[in-house]
Coordinates of N, CA and C in Angstrom, one line a residue:
X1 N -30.8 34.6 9.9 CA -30.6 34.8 8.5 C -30.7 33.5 7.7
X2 N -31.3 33.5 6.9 CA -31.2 32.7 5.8 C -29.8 32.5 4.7
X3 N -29.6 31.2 4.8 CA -28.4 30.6 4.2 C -27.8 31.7 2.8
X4 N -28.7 32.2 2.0 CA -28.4 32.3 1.0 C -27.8 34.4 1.6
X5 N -28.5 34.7 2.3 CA -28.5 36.3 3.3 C -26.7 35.6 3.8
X6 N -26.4 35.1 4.7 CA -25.3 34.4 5.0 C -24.1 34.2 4.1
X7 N -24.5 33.6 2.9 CA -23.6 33.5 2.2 C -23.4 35.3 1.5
X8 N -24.4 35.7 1.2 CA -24.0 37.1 0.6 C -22.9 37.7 1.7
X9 N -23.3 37.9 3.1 CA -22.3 38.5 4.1 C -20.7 37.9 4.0
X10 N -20.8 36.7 3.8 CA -19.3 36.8 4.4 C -18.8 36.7 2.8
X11 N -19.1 36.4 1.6 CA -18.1 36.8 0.9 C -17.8 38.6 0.4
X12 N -18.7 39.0 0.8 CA -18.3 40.4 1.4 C -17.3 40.8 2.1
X13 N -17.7 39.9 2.9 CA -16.2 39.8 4.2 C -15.2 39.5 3.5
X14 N -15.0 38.6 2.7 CA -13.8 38.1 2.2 C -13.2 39.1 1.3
X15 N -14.2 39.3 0.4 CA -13.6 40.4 -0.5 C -13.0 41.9 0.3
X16 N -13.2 42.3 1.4 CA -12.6 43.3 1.9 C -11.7 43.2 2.8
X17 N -11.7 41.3 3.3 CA -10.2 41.0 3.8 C -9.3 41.3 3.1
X18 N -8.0 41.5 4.6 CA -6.7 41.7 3.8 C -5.9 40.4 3.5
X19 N -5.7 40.9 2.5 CA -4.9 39.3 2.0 C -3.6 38.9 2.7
X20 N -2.8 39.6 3.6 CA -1.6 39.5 3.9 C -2.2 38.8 5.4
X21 N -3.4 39.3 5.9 CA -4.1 38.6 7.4 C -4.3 37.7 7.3
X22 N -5.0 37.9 5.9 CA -5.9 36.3 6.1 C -4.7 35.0 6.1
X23 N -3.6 35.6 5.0 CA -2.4 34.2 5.0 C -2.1 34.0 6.4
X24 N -1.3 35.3 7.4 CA -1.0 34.5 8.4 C -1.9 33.8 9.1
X25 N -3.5 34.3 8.8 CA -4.6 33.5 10.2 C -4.8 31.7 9.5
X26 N -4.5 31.8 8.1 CA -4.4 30.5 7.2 C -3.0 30.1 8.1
X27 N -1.9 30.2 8.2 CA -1.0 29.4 9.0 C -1.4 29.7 10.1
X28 N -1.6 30.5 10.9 CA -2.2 30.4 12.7 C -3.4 28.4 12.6
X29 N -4.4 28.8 11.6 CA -5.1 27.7 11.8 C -4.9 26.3 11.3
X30 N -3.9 26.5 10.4 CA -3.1 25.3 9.7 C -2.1 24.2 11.1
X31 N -1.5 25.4 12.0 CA -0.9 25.0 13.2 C -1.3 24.3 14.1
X32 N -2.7 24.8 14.3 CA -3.5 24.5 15.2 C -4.4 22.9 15.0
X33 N -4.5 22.5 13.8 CA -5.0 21.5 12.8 C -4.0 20.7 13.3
X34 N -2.7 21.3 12.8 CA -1.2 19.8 13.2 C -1.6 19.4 14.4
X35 N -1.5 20.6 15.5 CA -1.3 20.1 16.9 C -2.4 19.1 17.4
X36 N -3.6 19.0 16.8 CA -4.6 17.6 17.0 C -3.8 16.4 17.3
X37 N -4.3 15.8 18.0 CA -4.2 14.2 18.2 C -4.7 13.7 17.1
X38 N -5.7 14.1 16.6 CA -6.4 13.8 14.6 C -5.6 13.7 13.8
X39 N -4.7 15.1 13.6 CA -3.8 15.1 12.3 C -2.3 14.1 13.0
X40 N -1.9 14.5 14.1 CA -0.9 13.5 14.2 C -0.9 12.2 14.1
X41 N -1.9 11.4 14.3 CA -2.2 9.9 14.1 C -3.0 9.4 12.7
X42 N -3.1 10.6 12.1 CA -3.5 10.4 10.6 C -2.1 9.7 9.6
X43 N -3.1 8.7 8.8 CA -1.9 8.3 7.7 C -2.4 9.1 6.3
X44 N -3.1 9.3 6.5 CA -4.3 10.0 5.6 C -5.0 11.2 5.6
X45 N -4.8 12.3 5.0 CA -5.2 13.4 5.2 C -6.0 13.9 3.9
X46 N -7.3 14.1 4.2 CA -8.3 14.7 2.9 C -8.2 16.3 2.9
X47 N -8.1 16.9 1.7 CA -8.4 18.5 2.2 C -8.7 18.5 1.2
X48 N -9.8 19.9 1.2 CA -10.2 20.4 0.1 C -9.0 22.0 -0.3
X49 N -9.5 21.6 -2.0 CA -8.3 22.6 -2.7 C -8.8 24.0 -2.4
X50 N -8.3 25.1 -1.6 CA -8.7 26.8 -1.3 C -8.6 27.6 -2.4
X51 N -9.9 28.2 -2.4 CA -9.8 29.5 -3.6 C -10.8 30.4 -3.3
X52 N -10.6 31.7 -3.9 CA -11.6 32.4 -3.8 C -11.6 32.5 -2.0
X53 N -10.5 33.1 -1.4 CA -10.9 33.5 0.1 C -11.0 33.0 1.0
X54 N -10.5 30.9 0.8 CA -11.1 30.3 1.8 C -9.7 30.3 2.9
X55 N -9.7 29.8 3.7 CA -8.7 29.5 4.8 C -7.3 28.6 3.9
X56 N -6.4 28.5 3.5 CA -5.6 28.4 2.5 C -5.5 27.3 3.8
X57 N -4.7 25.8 3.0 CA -4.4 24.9 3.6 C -2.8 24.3 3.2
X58 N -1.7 25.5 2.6 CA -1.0 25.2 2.0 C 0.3 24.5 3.3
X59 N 0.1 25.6 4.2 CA 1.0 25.3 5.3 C 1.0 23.7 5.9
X60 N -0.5 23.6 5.6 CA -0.8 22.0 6.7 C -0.5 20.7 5.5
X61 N -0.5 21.3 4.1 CA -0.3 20.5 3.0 C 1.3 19.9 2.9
X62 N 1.8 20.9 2.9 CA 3.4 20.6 2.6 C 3.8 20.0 4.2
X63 N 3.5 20.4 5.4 CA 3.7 19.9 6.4 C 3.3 18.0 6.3
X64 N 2.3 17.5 5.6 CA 2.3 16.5 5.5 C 2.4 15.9 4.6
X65 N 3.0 16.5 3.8 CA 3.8 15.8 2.5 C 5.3 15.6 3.0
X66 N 5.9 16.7 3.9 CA 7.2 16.7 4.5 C 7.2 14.9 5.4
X67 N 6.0 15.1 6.1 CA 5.8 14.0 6.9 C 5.6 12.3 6.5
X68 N 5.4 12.5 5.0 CA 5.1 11.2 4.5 C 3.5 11.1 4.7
X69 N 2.7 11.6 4.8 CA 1.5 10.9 4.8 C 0.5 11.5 3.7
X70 N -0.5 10.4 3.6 CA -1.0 10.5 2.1 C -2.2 11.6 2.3
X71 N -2.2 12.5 1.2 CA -2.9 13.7 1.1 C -4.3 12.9 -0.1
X72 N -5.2 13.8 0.0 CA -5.6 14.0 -1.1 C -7.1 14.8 -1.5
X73 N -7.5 15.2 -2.0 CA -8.5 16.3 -2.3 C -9.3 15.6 -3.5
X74 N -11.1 16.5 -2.9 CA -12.0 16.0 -3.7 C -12.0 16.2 -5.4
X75 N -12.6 15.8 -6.5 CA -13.1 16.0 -7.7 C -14.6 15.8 -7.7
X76 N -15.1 16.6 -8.5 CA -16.9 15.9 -8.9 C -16.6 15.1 -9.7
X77 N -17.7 13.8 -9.5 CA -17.3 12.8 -10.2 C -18.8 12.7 -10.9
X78 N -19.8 13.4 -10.3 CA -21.1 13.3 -11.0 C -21.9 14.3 -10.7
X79 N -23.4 14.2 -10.7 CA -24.1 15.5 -10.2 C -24.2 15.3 -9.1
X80 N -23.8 16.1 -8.3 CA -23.8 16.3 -6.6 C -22.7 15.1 -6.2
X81 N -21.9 14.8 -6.6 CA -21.5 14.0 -6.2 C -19.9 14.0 -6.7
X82 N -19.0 13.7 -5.3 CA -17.1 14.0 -5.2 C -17.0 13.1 -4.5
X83 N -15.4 12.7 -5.3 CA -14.7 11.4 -4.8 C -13.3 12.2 -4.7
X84 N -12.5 11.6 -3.3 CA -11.0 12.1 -3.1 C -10.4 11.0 -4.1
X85 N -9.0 11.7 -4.7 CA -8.0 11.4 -5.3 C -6.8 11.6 -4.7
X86 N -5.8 10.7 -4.8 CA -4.2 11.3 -4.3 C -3.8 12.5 -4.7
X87 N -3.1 13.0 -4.0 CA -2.2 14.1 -4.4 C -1.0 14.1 -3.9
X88 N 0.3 14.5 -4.3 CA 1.5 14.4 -3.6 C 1.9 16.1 -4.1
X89 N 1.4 17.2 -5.0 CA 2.3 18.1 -4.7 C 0.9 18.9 -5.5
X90 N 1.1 20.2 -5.5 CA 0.7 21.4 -6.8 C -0.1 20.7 -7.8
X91 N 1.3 19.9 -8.7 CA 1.3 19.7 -10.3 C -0.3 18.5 -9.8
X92 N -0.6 18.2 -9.4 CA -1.5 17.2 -9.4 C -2.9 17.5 -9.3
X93 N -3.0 19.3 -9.2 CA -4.4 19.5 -9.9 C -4.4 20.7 -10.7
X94 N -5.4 20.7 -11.1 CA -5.7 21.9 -12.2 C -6.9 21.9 -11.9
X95 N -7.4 23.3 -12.8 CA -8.8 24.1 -12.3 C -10.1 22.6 -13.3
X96 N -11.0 22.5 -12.2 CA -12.0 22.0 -12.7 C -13.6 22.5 -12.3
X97 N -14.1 21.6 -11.6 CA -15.6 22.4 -11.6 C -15.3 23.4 -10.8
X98 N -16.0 24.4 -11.6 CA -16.5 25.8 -10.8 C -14.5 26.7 -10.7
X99 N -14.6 26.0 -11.6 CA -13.0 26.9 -11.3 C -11.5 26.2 -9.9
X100 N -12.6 25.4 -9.5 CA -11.3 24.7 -7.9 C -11.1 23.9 -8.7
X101 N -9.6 23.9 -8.2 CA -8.8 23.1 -8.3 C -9.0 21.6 -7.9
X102 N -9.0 20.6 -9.0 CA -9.0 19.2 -8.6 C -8.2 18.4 -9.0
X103 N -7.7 17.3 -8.5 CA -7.0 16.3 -8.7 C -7.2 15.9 -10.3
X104 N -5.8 15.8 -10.9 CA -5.6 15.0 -12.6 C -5.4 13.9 -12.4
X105 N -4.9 13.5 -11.2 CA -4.7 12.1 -10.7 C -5.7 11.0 -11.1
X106 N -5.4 9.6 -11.7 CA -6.4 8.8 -11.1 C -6.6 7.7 -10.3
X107 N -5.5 8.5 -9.2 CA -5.5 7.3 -7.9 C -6.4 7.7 -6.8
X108 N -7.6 6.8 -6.8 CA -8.4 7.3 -5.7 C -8.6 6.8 -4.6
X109 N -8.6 7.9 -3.8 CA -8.6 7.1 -2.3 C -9.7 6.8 -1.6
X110 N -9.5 5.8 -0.9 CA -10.2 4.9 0.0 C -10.2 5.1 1.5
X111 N -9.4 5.5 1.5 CA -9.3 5.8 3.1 C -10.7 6.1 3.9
X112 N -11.6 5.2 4.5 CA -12.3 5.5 5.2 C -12.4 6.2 6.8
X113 N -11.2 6.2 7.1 CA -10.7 6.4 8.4 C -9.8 7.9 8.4
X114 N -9.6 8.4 6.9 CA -8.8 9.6 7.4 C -9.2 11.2 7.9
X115 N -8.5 11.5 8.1 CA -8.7 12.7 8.6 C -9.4 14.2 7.3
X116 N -10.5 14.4 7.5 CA -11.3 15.2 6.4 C -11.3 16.3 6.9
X117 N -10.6 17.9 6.0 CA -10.7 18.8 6.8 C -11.9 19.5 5.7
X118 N -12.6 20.3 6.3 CA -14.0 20.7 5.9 C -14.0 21.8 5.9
X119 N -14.7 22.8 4.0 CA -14.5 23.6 4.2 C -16.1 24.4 4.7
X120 N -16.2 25.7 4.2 CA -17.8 26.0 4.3 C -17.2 27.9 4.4
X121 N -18.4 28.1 3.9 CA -18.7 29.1 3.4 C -18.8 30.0 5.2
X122 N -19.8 29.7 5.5 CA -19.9 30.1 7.8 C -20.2 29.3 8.5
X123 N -19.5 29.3 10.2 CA -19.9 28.2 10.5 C -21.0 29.0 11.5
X124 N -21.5 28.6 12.7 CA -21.5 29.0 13.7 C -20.9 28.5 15.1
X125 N -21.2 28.6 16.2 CA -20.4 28.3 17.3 C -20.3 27.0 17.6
X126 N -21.8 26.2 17.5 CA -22.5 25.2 17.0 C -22.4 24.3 16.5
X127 N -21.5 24.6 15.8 CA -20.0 23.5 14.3 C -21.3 23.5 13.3
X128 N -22.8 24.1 13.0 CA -23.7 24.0 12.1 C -22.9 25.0 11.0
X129 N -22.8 24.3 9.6 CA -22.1 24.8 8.5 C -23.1 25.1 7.8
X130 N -23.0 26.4 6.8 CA -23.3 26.6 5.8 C -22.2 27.1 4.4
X131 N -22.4 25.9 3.9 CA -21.2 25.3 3.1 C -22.1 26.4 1.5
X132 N -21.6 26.0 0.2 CA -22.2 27.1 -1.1 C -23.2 26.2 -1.4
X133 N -23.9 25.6 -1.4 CA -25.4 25.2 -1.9 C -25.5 24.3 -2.4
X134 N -24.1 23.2 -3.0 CA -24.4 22.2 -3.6 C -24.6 21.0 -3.2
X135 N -24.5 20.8 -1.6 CA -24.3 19.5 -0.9 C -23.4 18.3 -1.2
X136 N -22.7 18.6 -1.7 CA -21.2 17.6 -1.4 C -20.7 17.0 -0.8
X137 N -20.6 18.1 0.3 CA -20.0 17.6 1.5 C -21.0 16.7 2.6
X138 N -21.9 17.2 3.2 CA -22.9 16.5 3.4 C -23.2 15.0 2.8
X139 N -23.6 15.0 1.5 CA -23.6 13.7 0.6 C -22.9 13.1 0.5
X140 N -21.2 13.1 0.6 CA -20.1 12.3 1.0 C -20.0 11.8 2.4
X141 N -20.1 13.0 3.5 CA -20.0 12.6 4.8 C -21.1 11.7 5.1
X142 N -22.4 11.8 5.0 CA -23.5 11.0 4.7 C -23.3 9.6 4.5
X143 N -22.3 9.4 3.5 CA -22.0 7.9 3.1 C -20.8 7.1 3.4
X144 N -19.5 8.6 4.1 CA -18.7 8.0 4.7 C -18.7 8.1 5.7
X145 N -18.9 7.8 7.2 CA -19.2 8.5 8.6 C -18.1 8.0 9.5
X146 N -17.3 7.3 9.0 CA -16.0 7.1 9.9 C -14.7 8.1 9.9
X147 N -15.0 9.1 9.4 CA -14.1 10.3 9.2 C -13.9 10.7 10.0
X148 N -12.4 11.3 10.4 CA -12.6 12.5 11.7 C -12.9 13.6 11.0
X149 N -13.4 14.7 11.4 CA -13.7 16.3 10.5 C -14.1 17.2 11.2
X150 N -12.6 17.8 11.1 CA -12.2 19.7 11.3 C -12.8 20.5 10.1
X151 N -13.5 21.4 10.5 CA -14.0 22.3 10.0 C -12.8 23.6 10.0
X152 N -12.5 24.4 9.1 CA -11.7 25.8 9.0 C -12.2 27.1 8.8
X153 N -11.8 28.2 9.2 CA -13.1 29.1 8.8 C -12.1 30.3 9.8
X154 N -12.1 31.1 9.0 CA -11.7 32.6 9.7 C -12.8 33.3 10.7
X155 N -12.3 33.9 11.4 CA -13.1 34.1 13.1 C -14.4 35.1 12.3
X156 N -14.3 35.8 10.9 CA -14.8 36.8 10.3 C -16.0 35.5 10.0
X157 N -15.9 34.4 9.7 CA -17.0 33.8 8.9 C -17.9 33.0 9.6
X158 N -17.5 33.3 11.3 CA -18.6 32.5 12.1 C -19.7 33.9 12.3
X159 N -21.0 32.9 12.1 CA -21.9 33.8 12.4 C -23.3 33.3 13.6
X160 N -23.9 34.1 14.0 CA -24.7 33.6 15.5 C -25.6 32.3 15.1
X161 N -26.2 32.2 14.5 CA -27.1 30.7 13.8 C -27.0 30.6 12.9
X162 N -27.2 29.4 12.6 CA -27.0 28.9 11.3 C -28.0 27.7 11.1
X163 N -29.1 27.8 10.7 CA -30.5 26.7 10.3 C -29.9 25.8 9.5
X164 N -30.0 24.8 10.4 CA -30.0 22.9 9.8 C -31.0 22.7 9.1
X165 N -30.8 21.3 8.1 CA -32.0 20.4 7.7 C -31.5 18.9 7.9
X166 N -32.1 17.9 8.2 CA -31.9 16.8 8.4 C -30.9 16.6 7.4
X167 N -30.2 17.1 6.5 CA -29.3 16.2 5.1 C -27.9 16.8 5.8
X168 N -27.8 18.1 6.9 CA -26.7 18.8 7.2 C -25.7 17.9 8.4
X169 N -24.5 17.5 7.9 CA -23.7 16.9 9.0 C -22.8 17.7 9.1
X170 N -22.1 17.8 10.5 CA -21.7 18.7 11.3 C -20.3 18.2 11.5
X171 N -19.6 18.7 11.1 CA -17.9 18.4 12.2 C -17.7 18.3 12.9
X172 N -16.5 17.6 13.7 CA -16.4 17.6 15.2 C -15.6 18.2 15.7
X173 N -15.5 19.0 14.8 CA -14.0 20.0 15.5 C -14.2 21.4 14.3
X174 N -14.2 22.8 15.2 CA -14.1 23.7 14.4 C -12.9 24.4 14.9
X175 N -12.1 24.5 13.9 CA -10.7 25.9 14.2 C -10.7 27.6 13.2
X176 N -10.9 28.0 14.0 CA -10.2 29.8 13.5 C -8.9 29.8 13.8
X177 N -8.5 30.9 13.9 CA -7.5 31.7 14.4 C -7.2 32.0 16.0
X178 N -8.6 31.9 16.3 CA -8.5 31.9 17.7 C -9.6 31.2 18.7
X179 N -10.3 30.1 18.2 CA -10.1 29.5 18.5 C -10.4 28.1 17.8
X180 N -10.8 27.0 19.3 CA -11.2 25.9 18.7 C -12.6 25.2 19.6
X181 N -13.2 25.0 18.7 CA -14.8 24.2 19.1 C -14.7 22.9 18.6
X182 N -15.2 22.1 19.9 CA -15.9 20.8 19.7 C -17.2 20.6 19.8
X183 N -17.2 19.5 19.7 CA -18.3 18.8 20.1 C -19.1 19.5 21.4
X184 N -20.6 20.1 20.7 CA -21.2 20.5 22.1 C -22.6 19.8 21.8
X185 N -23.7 20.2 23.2 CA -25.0 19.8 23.2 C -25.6 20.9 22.0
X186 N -26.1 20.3 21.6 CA -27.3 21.4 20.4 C -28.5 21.8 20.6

């Protein structure tokens, strides 16, 4: 299937998920994120803000805000182009492009070394993402590459292939609900 065939399916999916499932499989995978060696030795935690159906990251947020370590989520800061900002709670974003929620903050982070959780539209088994069309993520990872990065994704949103192009970087860690993928041969 073609990326754009792909994307029509799973937000189909989403829209006919139940919302009370999808929260608990959002904490089942939030759990499973902590229990890394990644997030535990992280001082630094990047996430992106969930809307519209994605894998909610609220559980793994407050869990490391409880923890003391610094959070923070992307903003567009140009065309094709997003920079992380701190965040310490809620109040620190409001709706910006496309409606997600981004940082009002203007403390931005540096953290080359933290832990980046990654969203995407499907993955496949493969950790090959197809994220909404705008290349962001890609374009950032592209120019930061010392990141660790978990990918998240309900077990509904993996699909059998998923067509790369040279600009596509991959995670090294995918979590559902049930399970978890690393790093394989491609």
């Amino acid at each position: 299937m073609e990326k754009k065939e792909i994307r029509k399916l799973i937000f189909k999916r989403r829209r006919e998920a139940d919302g009370a499932l999808m929260a608990e499989n959002s904490r089942i995978i939030c759990e499973k994120v902590m229990e890394t060696e990644a997030f535990r030795k992280a001082s630094a935690i990047y996430v992106y803000m969930d809307c519209k159906g994605e894998v909610s990251l609220k559980p793994l947020l407050e869990t490391a805000w409880a923890l003391g370590k610094k959070t923070a989520a992307p903003r567009v800061t140009g065309p094709g182009t997003m920079s992380y900002y701190y965040i310490s709670s809620y109040e620190d974003v409001s709706p910006g492009y496309y409606d997600i929620p981004e940082p009002v903050t203007g403390r931005l982070a540096e953290e080359e070394d933290a832990l980046l959780i990654v969203p995407g539209v499907a993955f496949d088994r493969k950790r090959r993402r197809c994220g909404y069309g705008q290349g962001f993520y890609d374009r950032y990872l592209s120019a930061h590459t010392r990141h660790t990065t978990i990918a998240v994704a309900f077990e509904f949103q993996l699909v059998d292939e998923i067509q790369t192009d040279v600009y596509d970087v991959l995670p090294q860690m995918l979590i559902t609900e049930k399970e978890v993928i690393t790093c394989q041969v491609i």
